[in-house]
Backbone as numpy.savetxt, mean C-alpha at the origin, in Angstrom:
# Nx Ny Nz CAx CAy CAz Cx Cy Cz
0.86 -25.89 -5.46 -0.30 -24.92 -5.82 0.65 -23.82 -5.72
0.10 -22.78 -6.54 0.77 -21.28 -6.64 0.89 -20.62 -5.40
1.63 -19.29 -5.51 1.31 -18.41 -4.31 -0.04 -17.64 -4.42
-0.28 -17.29 -5.74 -1.67 -16.25 -5.73 -2.87 -17.63 -5.44
-2.70 -18.93 -5.56 -3.61 -19.53 -5.23 -4.04 -19.49 -3.67
-2.74 -19.71 -3.17 -2.56 -19.84 -1.54 -3.51 -18.51 -1.37
-3.06 -17.42 -1.61 -3.57 -16.16 -0.95 -5.16 -16.08 -1.39
-5.46 -16.52 -2.22 -7.19 -16.70 -2.92 -7.42 -17.46 -1.69
-6.89 -18.81 -1.31 -8.14 -19.92 -0.50 -8.04 -18.89 0.83
-6.50 -18.57 1.26 -6.49 -18.30 2.31 -7.55 -16.50 2.42
-7.79 -15.60 1.74 -8.78 -14.77 1.45 -9.93 -15.58 1.87
-10.17 -16.03 1.18 -11.75 -17.13 0.60 -12.04 -17.31 2.79
-11.35 -18.13 3.03 -11.26 -18.91 4.10 -11.73 -17.45 5.53
-10.87 -16.37 5.07 -10.91 -15.43 5.87 -12.25 -15.15 6.30
-13.03 -14.63 4.83 -14.13 -14.06 4.24 -15.38 -14.95 5.03
-15.44 -16.09 4.68 -15.86 -17.07 5.13 -16.21 -17.40 7.01
-14.98 -16.84 7.89 -14.71 -17.03 9.03 -15.89 -15.89 10.11
-16.52 -16.45 10.73 -17.26 -15.08 11.54 -16.30 -14.81 12.74
-16.62 -13.45 12.79 -15.49 -12.53 13.77 -16.11 -12.80 14.89
-15.15 -13.38 16.13 -15.73 -13.64 17.18 -14.41 -13.94 18.06
-14.51 -13.71 19.36 -13.68 -13.99 20.61 -13.09 -14.99 20.00
-14.39 -16.31 19.59 -13.47 -17.77 19.56 -12.43 -17.69 18.51
-12.78 -17.23 17.50 -11.81 -17.21 15.72 -11.07 -16.19 15.94
-10.79 -15.20 16.68 -9.67 -14.02 16.74 -8.44 -14.75 16.35
-7.90 -15.73 16.99 -6.72 -16.47 17.12 -6.36 -16.75 15.84
-7.42 -17.80 15.38 -7.44 -18.51 13.92 -7.21 -17.29 12.91
-7.80 -16.16 13.06 -7.63 -15.42 12.14 -6.37 -14.77 11.95
-5.93 -14.19 13.16 -4.70 -13.35 13.17 -3.77 -14.74 13.19
-3.74 -15.64 12.98 -2.76 -16.68 11.90 -2.85 -16.91 10.67
-4.02 -16.84 10.07 -4.43 -16.51 8.58 -3.93 -14.72 8.30
-3.64 -13.89 9.02 -3.35 -12.73 8.92 -2.13 -12.81 8.31
-1.16 -13.46 9.42 0.11 -13.37 9.28 0.60 -14.87 7.94
0.00 -15.61 7.97 -0.09 -16.54 6.57 0.01 -15.41 5.25
-1.07 -14.78 5.24 -1.24 -13.92 4.15 -0.32 -12.92 3.75
0.12 -12.41 4.73 1.03 -11.74 4.82 2.23 -11.70 4.66
2.67 -13.25 4.81 3.97 -13.83 4.65 3.98 -14.13 2.44
2.54 -14.84 2.36 2.60 -14.84 0.78 2.87 -13.71 0.51
2.11 -12.80 0.82 2.39 -11.34 -0.34 3.56 -10.81 -0.15
4.01 -10.97 0.39 5.92 -10.23 0.62 6.55 -11.40 -0.30
6.33 -12.61 -0.06 7.01 -13.89 -1.02 6.61 -13.02 -2.41
5.51 -12.60 -2.98 4.96 -12.74 -4.14 5.62 -11.43 -4.90
6.18 -10.45 -3.68 6.61 -9.02 -4.47 8.16 -9.13 -4.54
8.70 -10.36 -3.86 10.02 -10.27 -4.35 10.69 -10.56 -6.30
11.52 -10.29 -6.11 11.76 -10.54 -7.64 11.89 -11.57 -7.91
11.45 -12.18 -9.38 11.75 -13.50 -9.52 12.75 -14.05 -9.86
13.58 -15.12 -9.97 15.19 -15.68 -9.88 15.26 -15.97 -11.11
14.88 -15.67 -12.23 15.06 -16.35 -13.44 16.51 -15.70 -14.14
17.10 -15.35 -13.52 18.50 -14.75 -14.33 18.36 -13.67 -15.54
16.91 -13.52 -15.81 16.81 -12.73 -16.81 16.32 -11.01 -16.27
16.99 -10.13 -16.85 16.52 -8.76 -16.11 15.09 -8.19 -16.55
14.75 -7.61 -15.04 13.39 -7.13 -15.28 13.31 -6.09 -15.47
12.05 -5.83 -16.03 11.68 -4.62 -17.06 10.99 -3.72 -15.94
11.50 -2.99 -15.52 11.11 -1.90 -14.32 10.97 -0.52 -15.00
10.58 0.98 -14.48 10.67 2.49 -15.19 10.98 3.08 -14.45
11.66 2.37 -13.49 11.66 3.99 -12.22 12.84 4.57 -12.67
13.07 5.92 -12.00 13.68 6.86 -12.80 14.59 7.64 -11.77
15.70 7.87 -11.74 16.37 8.79 -11.20 15.97 9.81 -9.56
15.95 9.52 -8.48 14.98 10.68 -7.86 16.33 11.99 -7.78
15.53 12.73 -8.21 16.15 14.46 -8.23 15.38 15.37 -7.21
15.84 16.39 -7.02 15.48 17.61 -6.61 15.30 16.94 -4.83
14.39 17.77 -4.19 14.09 17.88 -2.59 13.14 16.99 -2.20
12.69 16.47 -3.14 11.40 15.25 -2.66 10.51 14.81 -3.82
9.76 13.59 -3.82 9.25 12.96 -5.08 7.66 12.87 -4.92
7.09 12.98 -5.86 5.93 12.85 -5.47 5.41 11.85 -6.51
4.49 10.74 -6.48 3.91 10.17 -7.48 2.37 9.92 -8.06
1.99 10.18 -8.87 0.95 10.02 -9.56 -0.07 9.04 -9.68
-1.06 8.58 -8.79 -1.37 7.31 -9.07 -2.81 7.23 -9.50
-3.02 6.61 -10.03 -5.06 6.24 -10.19 -4.97 5.18 -11.21
-6.65 5.25 -11.42 -6.81 4.70 -12.31 -6.81 5.06 -14.19
-6.95 4.33 -14.88 -6.24 4.73 -16.32 -7.34 5.79 -16.65
-6.90 6.97 -17.38 -7.46 8.16 -17.88 -8.52 8.95 -16.81
-7.79 9.35 -15.65 -8.49 10.02 -15.04 -8.01 11.61 -14.90
-6.70 11.35 -15.58 -6.39 12.73 -15.77 -4.78 13.03 -15.56
-4.33 11.87 -15.12 -2.77 11.99 -14.32 -1.70 12.88 -15.05
-2.05 12.46 -16.51 -1.09 13.16 -17.66 -1.34 14.56 -18.07
-2.74 14.61 -17.66 -2.90 16.33 -17.78 -2.15 17.06 -16.86
-2.39 16.91 -15.66 -2.11 17.17 -14.48 -0.32 17.43 -14.29
0.57 16.37 -14.51 1.83 16.44 -14.92 2.08 17.66 -15.95
1.68 17.77 -16.83 1.91 18.83 -18.03 1.73 20.32 -17.47
0.25 20.51 -16.37 -0.11 21.71 -16.23 1.04 22.41 -15.19
1.04 21.02 -14.25 2.26 21.35 -13.43 3.28 21.71 -13.56
4.28 20.87 -14.69 5.32 21.04 -14.66 6.17 21.46 -16.36
4.87 21.51 -16.80 5.18 21.84 -18.40 6.15 20.55 -19.50
5.90 19.40 -18.52 6.79 18.36 -19.09 5.57 17.74 -20.13
5.84 17.46 -21.54 4.72 16.53 -22.39 4.47 15.30 -21.94
3.56 14.93 -21.32 3.02 13.68 -21.55 1.53 13.42 -22.34
1.77 11.95 -23.18 0.53 11.97 -23.82 -0.78 11.82 -23.27
-1.89 12.36 -23.69 -2.96 12.46 -23.22 -4.11 12.36 -24.21
-4.90 11.46 -23.96 -5.72 10.91 -24.91 -7.30 10.41 -24.51
-8.27 10.15 -25.53 -9.48 9.77 -24.95 -9.26 7.91 -24.71
-8.41 7.82 -25.09 -8.55 6.21 -24.60 -7.82 5.81 -23.19
-8.06 4.77 -22.79 -7.37 4.13 -21.85 -5.54 3.70 -21.81
-5.41 3.58 -20.50 -3.74 3.45 -20.93 -2.60 3.64 -22.02
-3.29 4.98 -22.10 -2.36 6.30 -23.09 -0.91 6.41 -22.31
-0.61 6.34 -20.90 0.56 6.26 -20.55 1.54 5.09 -20.10
2.34 4.54 -20.84 3.06 3.13 -20.76 4.28 3.33 -19.98
4.85 4.08 -19.51 6.23 4.05 -18.72 6.27 5.39 -17.29
6.57 5.14 -16.96 7.01 6.61 -15.96 7.97 7.77 -16.53
7.01 8.88 -16.45 6.97 9.97 -16.94 7.48 11.03 -16.18
8.72 11.63 -16.05 9.13 12.26 -14.83 9.25 13.97 -15.19
8.82 15.03 -13.96 8.83 16.30 -14.65 9.11 17.27 -13.22
9.48 18.18 -13.15 10.02 19.20 -12.10 8.75 20.08 -11.68
8.90 20.35 -10.76 7.85 21.44 -10.13 8.57 22.22 -9.48
8.98 23.54 -9.81 9.67 24.72 -9.16 9.28 25.51 -8.48
9.25 25.16 -6.89 8.15 25.59 -6.01 9.17 26.64 -5.12
9.45 28.33 -5.22 10.34 29.01 -4.40 11.56 28.52 -4.80
12.55 27.96 -4.24 13.89 27.52 -4.14 14.07 25.67 -4.07
12.58 25.16 -4.03 12.65 24.02 -3.83 12.03 23.42 -5.73
13.33 21.97 -5.79 12.77 21.17 -6.60 11.79 19.77 -6.58
10.74 19.97 -7.04 10.18 18.62 -7.00 9.66 17.68 -7.92
10.20 16.40 -7.78 10.08 15.49 -9.10 8.57 15.05 -8.85
7.90 15.29 -10.11 6.50 14.55 -10.24 6.67 13.29 -11.24
6.03 12.40 -10.91 6.15 11.11 -11.58 4.74 11.09 -12.23
4.41 10.81 -13.53 3.23 9.92 -13.90 3.63 8.55 -14.37
2.54 7.90 -13.49 2.63 6.58 -14.19 1.48 6.08 -14.48
1.75 4.96 -15.25 0.71 4.14 -15.79 -0.45 4.19 -15.16
-1.90 3.66 -15.47 -2.83 3.35 -14.66 -2.85 2.16 -14.14
-3.46 2.16 -12.87 -2.97 0.79 -12.32 -4.37 0.30 -12.04
-4.87 -1.01 -12.53 -6.02 -1.84 -12.23 -6.45 -2.74 -11.12
-7.56 -2.80 -10.64 -7.91 -4.00 -9.76 -6.81 -5.49 -10.23
-6.07 -5.45 -9.19 -5.40 -6.80 -9.26 -4.26 -6.43 -9.63
-3.72 -5.16 -9.46 -2.38 -4.30 -9.61 -1.53 -5.24 -8.77
-1.49 -5.53 -7.94 -0.44 -5.78 -6.51 0.00 -7.70 -6.99
-1.32 -8.19 -7.56 -0.61 -9.43 -8.10 -0.06 -9.37 -9.85
0.31 -8.06 -10.23 0.99 -7.66 -11.33 0.28 -7.58 -12.68
-1.14 -7.55 -12.14 -1.94 -6.88 -14.09 -1.52 -5.83 -14.18
-1.34 -5.14 -15.47 -1.40 -4.13 -15.91 -0.02 -3.69 -15.58
1.15 -4.22 -15.46 2.01 -3.59 -15.29 2.48 -2.61 -13.73
1.21 -3.86 -12.97 0.99 -3.31 -11.38 2.50 -2.83 -10.54
2.72 -4.15 -10.62 4.11 -4.58 -9.93 5.36 -3.25 -9.81
4.95 -2.77 -11.29 6.21 -2.00 -11.64 5.99 -0.36 -10.80
4.65 0.07 -11.04 4.35 1.20 -10.79 4.11 1.19 -9.06
3.84 -0.24 -8.34 3.99 0.19 -7.21 5.27 0.61 -6.32
6.24 -0.16 -7.50 7.64 -0.33 -6.89 8.05 1.16 -6.94
7.93 2.14 -7.79 7.95 3.16 -7.81 7.05 4.12 -6.83
5.97 3.55 -6.51 5.38 4.77 -5.47 6.15 4.25 -4.07
6.74 2.87 -3.80 7.44 2.99 -2.74 8.53 3.83 -2.29
8.64 4.17 -3.23 10.02 5.15 -3.63 9.70 6.47 -3.52
8.20 6.90 -3.37 8.07 8.49 -3.12 7.90 8.44 -1.43
7.90 10.38 -1.84 7.70 10.86 -0.40 6.47 11.27 -0.54
5.67 11.28 -1.23 4.36 11.78 -1.43 3.29 11.10 -2.63
2.12 10.89 -2.36 1.31 10.06 -3.56 0.29 11.11 -3.63
-0.13 11.96 -4.89 -1.07 12.15 -5.52 -2.15 10.94 -5.97
-3.13 10.62 -5.34 -4.02 9.62 -5.48 -5.38 10.56 -6.28
-4.74 10.51 -8.09 -6.04 11.15 -8.78 -7.04 10.45 -9.48
-8.56 10.79 -8.75 -9.39 10.28 -8.71 -10.68 10.96 -10.14
-11.52 9.87 -10.62 -12.40 10.79 -11.45 -13.47 10.34 -10.38
-14.36 12.25 -10.42 -15.28 12.39 -9.48 -16.66 11.93 -9.79
-16.56 11.55 -11.59 -17.90 11.36 -11.94 -17.80 9.47 -11.81
-17.14 9.04 -11.58 -17.01 7.20 -11.28 -17.30 6.98 -9.79
-17.18 5.80 -9.51 -18.05 5.29 -8.56 -17.22 6.01 -7.05
-17.39 6.26 -6.02 -16.42 6.15 -4.54 -15.23 4.80 -4.41
-15.99 3.83 -4.74 -15.28 2.95 -4.58 -14.19 2.67 -4.70
-14.09 3.58 -6.16 -12.23 3.27 -6.76 -11.17 4.04 -5.61
-11.56 4.95 -4.76 -10.67 4.84 -3.81 -10.20 4.03 -2.85
-11.35 3.25 -2.23 -10.95 2.11 -1.49 -10.22 0.89 -2.11
-10.83 0.73 -3.83 -10.03 -0.53 -4.40 -8.40 -0.01 -4.32
-7.94 1.14 -4.72 -6.46 1.59 -4.72 -5.85 1.46 -3.82
-6.88 2.09 -2.48 -5.98 1.84 -1.01 -5.64 0.58 -0.85
-7.14 -0.84 -1.41 -6.63 -1.77 -0.75 -5.52 -2.60 -1.64
-5.29 -2.02 -2.50 -4.02 -2.42 -3.86 -2.67 -2.35 -3.16
-2.89 -1.05 -2.38 -1.48 -0.46 -2.14 -1.12 -1.10 -0.83
-2.38 -1.45 0.40 -2.28 -2.11 1.37 -1.61 -3.43 1.48
-1.72 -3.88 0.24 -1.74 -5.57 -0.21 -0.45 -5.32 -0.13
0.32 -4.81 -0.66 2.00 -4.58 -0.60 2.44 -3.82 -0.06
1.98 -3.63 1.35 2.94 -3.14 2.74 2.95 -1.53 2.29
2.31 -0.65 1.21 2.14 0.65 1.77 0.96 1.32 2.37
1.35 2.04 3.56 0.15 2.39 4.37 0.58 3.75 4.17
-1.11 4.30 3.79 -1.25 5.84 3.30 -2.00 6.61 4.77
-1.25 7.64 5.12 -1.51 8.40 6.28 -1.59 8.27 7.26
-0.76 7.11 7.61 -0.97 6.43 9.07 0.95 6.38 9.63
1.01 6.54 10.94 2.11 6.28 11.78 2.35 5.20 12.04
3.72 5.27 11.70 4.20 3.40 11.96 3.80 2.94 13.48
3.06 1.53 13.95 3.02 1.14 14.86 3.86 1.26 16.49
3.11 1.67 17.04 4.08 1.84 18.44 4.33 0.65 19.23
5.11 -0.24 18.40 5.03 -1.55 19.05 6.83 -1.85 19.01
7.21 -2.22 20.53 8.67 -2.48 20.30 9.09 -4.10 19.89
9.67 -4.43 18.85 10.02 -5.74 18.85 11.54 -6.03 18.34
12.19 -6.94 19.43 13.27 -7.74 19.12 13.31 -8.53 19.36
14.26 -9.43 18.11 14.67 -10.98 18.46 15.71 -11.11 18.83
15.71 -12.01 19.99 16.53 -12.59 20.68 17.11 -13.91 20.45
18.52 -14.46 21.11 18.98 -15.86 21.09 18.02 -16.85 21.83
17.88 -16.80 22.99 17.42 -17.59 24.02 16.06 -16.49 25.10
15.52 -17.57 25.91 14.75 -17.10 27.01 13.31 -16.70 26.57
12.68 -17.16 25.27 11.04 -17.46 24.83 10.91 -15.85 24.72
9.32 -15.61 24.66 9.04 -14.59 24.37 8.52 -13.98 25.44
8.53 -12.74 25.59 8.47 -11.94 26.58 7.05 -10.82 25.89
6.52 -10.79 26.06 5.33 -9.76 26.00 4.83 -9.11 26.87
4.74 -7.75 26.79 4.44 -6.79 27.89 3.80 -5.53 27.09
2.98 -4.74 27.87 2.44 -3.38 27.30 2.37 -2.46 28.22
1.99 -1.07 27.60 2.48 0.09 28.58 0.79 0.53 29.09
-0.09 0.06 28.28 -1.52 0.58 29.08 -2.47 -0.45 28.32
-3.81 -0.74 28.88 -4.41 -1.77 28.29 -4.91 -2.08 27.07
-4.88 -3.60 26.50 -5.26 -3.80 25.17 -6.36 -4.20 24.94
-7.34 -3.86 24.02 -8.60 -4.27 23.75 -8.54 -5.31 22.21
-7.45 -5.06 21.32 -7.69 -6.07 20.65 -6.58 -7.08 20.33
-5.78 -7.21 21.50 -4.76 -8.09 21.28 -4.75 -8.94 22.60
-3.82 -9.78 22.50 -3.32 -10.45 24.18 -2.12 -11.33 23.52
-1.36 -11.80 25.03 -0.33 -12.58 24.80 -0.70 -13.89 23.80
-1.75 -14.69 24.19 -2.35 -15.76 23.10 -1.95 -15.61 21.66
-2.62 -14.39 21.25 -2.74 -14.12 20.11 -1.13 -13.43 19.16
-0.42 -13.21 20.26 0.72 -12.50 19.95 1.72 -13.80 19.48
1.40 -14.57 20.71 2.42 -15.94 20.63 1.97 -16.90 18.84
0.64 -16.80 18.78 -0.03 -17.68 17.83 0.75 -16.77 16.34
0.74 -15.49 16.49 1.48 -14.76 15.63 2.93 -14.88 15.09
3.73 -15.09 16.01 4.96 -15.20 16.31 5.52 -16.97 15.82
4.41 -17.72 16.33 4.23 -19.29 15.96 4.41 -19.27 14.53
3.97 -18.32 13.58 3.57 -19.00 12.33 4.99 -18.40 11.59
5.45 -17.19 12.20 6.58 -16.73 11.49 7.98 -17.44 12.11
7.92 -18.42 12.91 8.81 -19.22 13.46 9.94 -18.61 14.45
8.96 -17.69 15.06 9.92 -16.75 15.88 9.54 -17.30 17.47
10.32 -17.92 18.18 10.30 -18.40 19.41 11.02 -17.82 20.86
12.10 -16.69 20.38 12.71 -15.85 21.01 12.41 -14.40 20.86
11.83 -13.08 21.26 11.68 -12.14 21.41 10.74 -11.22 21.95
11.06 -10.19 22.25 10.87 -9.36 23.55 9.83 -8.26 22.73
8.37 -8.05 22.74 7.27 -7.59 22.56 7.00 -6.40 23.48
7.33 -5.30 22.93 6.23 -4.25 23.94 5.25 -3.04 23.22
3.89 -3.39 23.79 3.12 -2.79 22.84 3.08 -1.62 23.64
3.20 -0.11 22.96 2.95 1.46 23.66 1.95 1.94 23.64
0.92 1.00 22.82 0.00 1.65 22.38 -1.35 0.78 22.07
-2.51 0.80 21.99 -3.62 -0.20 21.86 -3.47 -0.24 20.40
-3.07 -1.57 19.92 -2.77 -1.84 18.33 -3.11 -3.08 18.25
-3.46 -3.52 16.96 -3.67 -4.29 16.58 -3.11 -5.70 16.01
-3.60 -6.90 15.59 -3.10 -7.89 15.32 -2.30 -7.54 14.05
-3.17 -6.76 13.04 -2.18 -6.43 11.74 -0.88 -5.68 12.17
-1.05 -4.45 13.08 0.07 -4.04 13.10 1.48 -4.58 13.88
0.84 -5.60 14.69 2.20 -6.62 14.87 3.04 -7.39 13.97
1.71 -7.50 12.81 2.48 -8.16 11.55 3.17 -7.47 10.81
2.43 -6.22 10.52 3.45 -4.84 10.02 5.10 -4.90 10.50
4.87 -4.76 11.95 6.03 -4.10 12.29 7.29 -5.81 12.39
6.79 -7.05 12.57 7.68 -8.04 12.11 8.08 -8.43 10.71
7.07 -7.79 9.76 7.41 -8.04 8.37 8.57 -7.11 8.40
8.62 -6.22 8.65 9.78 -4.58 8.42 9.92 -3.93 7.52
9.02 -4.18 6.68 9.33 -3.88 5.47 8.04 -2.62 4.87
7.23 -2.25 5.51 6.22 -1.48 5.36 6.74 0.13 4.78
5.99 0.76 4.31 6.14 1.90 3.84 5.18 3.22 4.28
5.65 4.03 5.01 4.31 4.88 5.57 4.49 5.96 4.93
3.38 6.45 3.99 3.38 7.08 3.31 2.35 8.26 3.47
2.33 9.65 2.88 1.32 10.45 2.86 0.61 10.60 1.69
-0.62 10.73 1.65 -1.42 10.92 0.41 -2.58 11.90 0.13
-2.29 12.70 -0.96 -3.42 13.85 -1.12 -4.12 12.79 -1.85
-5.36 13.36 -1.86 -6.78 12.76 -3.14 -6.83 13.95 -3.46
-7.03 13.69 -4.85 -6.64 14.41 -6.17 -8.24 14.47 -7.11
-9.47 15.54 -6.88 -10.76 14.86 -7.83 -10.54 15.42 -8.80
-10.79 14.58 -10.01 -10.78 15.70 -11.42 -11.81 15.70 -11.78
-12.61 16.26 -13.08 -13.46 16.17 -13.22 -14.85 16.26 -12.52
-14.41 17.40 -11.50 -15.90 17.58 -10.76 -17.15 18.73 -11.60
-16.64 18.73 -12.98 -17.70 20.00 -13.70 -18.74 19.23 -13.88
-18.41 17.88 -14.07 -19.77 16.74 -14.21 -20.63 16.59 -13.66
-19.81 16.73 -11.88 -21.07 16.70 -11.87 -21.81 17.71 -10.46
-22.88 17.20 -9.80 -23.91 18.20 -9.23 -23.01 18.60 -8.35
-23.73 19.95 -7.88 -23.21 20.81 -6.70 -23.53 19.76 -5.24
-24.23 19.10 -5.00 -24.68 18.46 -3.94 -23.36 17.30 -3.78
-22.97 16.63 -5.03 -22.11 15.38 -5.23 -20.66 15.74 -5.02
-20.36 17.33 -5.31 -19.33 17.95 -5.13 -19.39 18.23 -3.57
-20.18 18.82 -2.91 -19.89 18.99 -1.30 -20.25 17.46 -0.52
-20.37 16.56 -1.07 -20.03 15.24 -0.55 -18.61 14.56 -0.84
-18.30 15.06 -1.82 -16.89 14.87 -2.03 -15.71 15.56 -1.24
-15.95 16.67 -0.92 -15.28 17.42 -0.49 -15.40 17.40 1.23
-16.65 16.62 1.98 -16.86 16.49 3.41 -15.85 15.25 3.40
């Protein structure tokens, strides 16, 4: 069974499992398994062939990546902000590679990257999704460009795609101290009351990672997902701005709803 099939199987099992006190340990273990498989999926294939990426050299004082579905106006925005010509047309997937531009603001140079549109399933490699996400991980800020005339669920779909490859939007790293050690078993402590976590769930997650000796300290009330993020150690916490395009086709009530 391939990695994608295993991921699908675990996601199906999690969807079928009722969330209650009796199943939280089982769900925590499934979440850890899922995180491990997704990390494996992001590793470059060991085929000996050079992978085709399109990362551009970092330039200036900061890097901003434009991310969104195809034909939402990313290329037009890049052209307006930087003067760099990025092909825009009425059909989807006009941009097929990464196009950089520079915004000059006071004495700062900000690199703006126009990326190909991503589609649902990008995290599994659909539509050059992996290359796009790899560039996103190197950005200091993401501009998520959304079409105001399309369903609001698009924002959730994009966020879920980024979450599944370890990009956390507008969040701070969890306040959890985690240190592996040679001997002494697992030491689990917290600096306050925990409502979403206990020592048994922590041990189950660590066991899934084959970690039998570690010091774990929760400095705030964190979840099982937060602990998994800290153990994986490869998460990127990036600020994200949501840019709504084509608001002129919406009614004033719809624009008001988006603004709120």
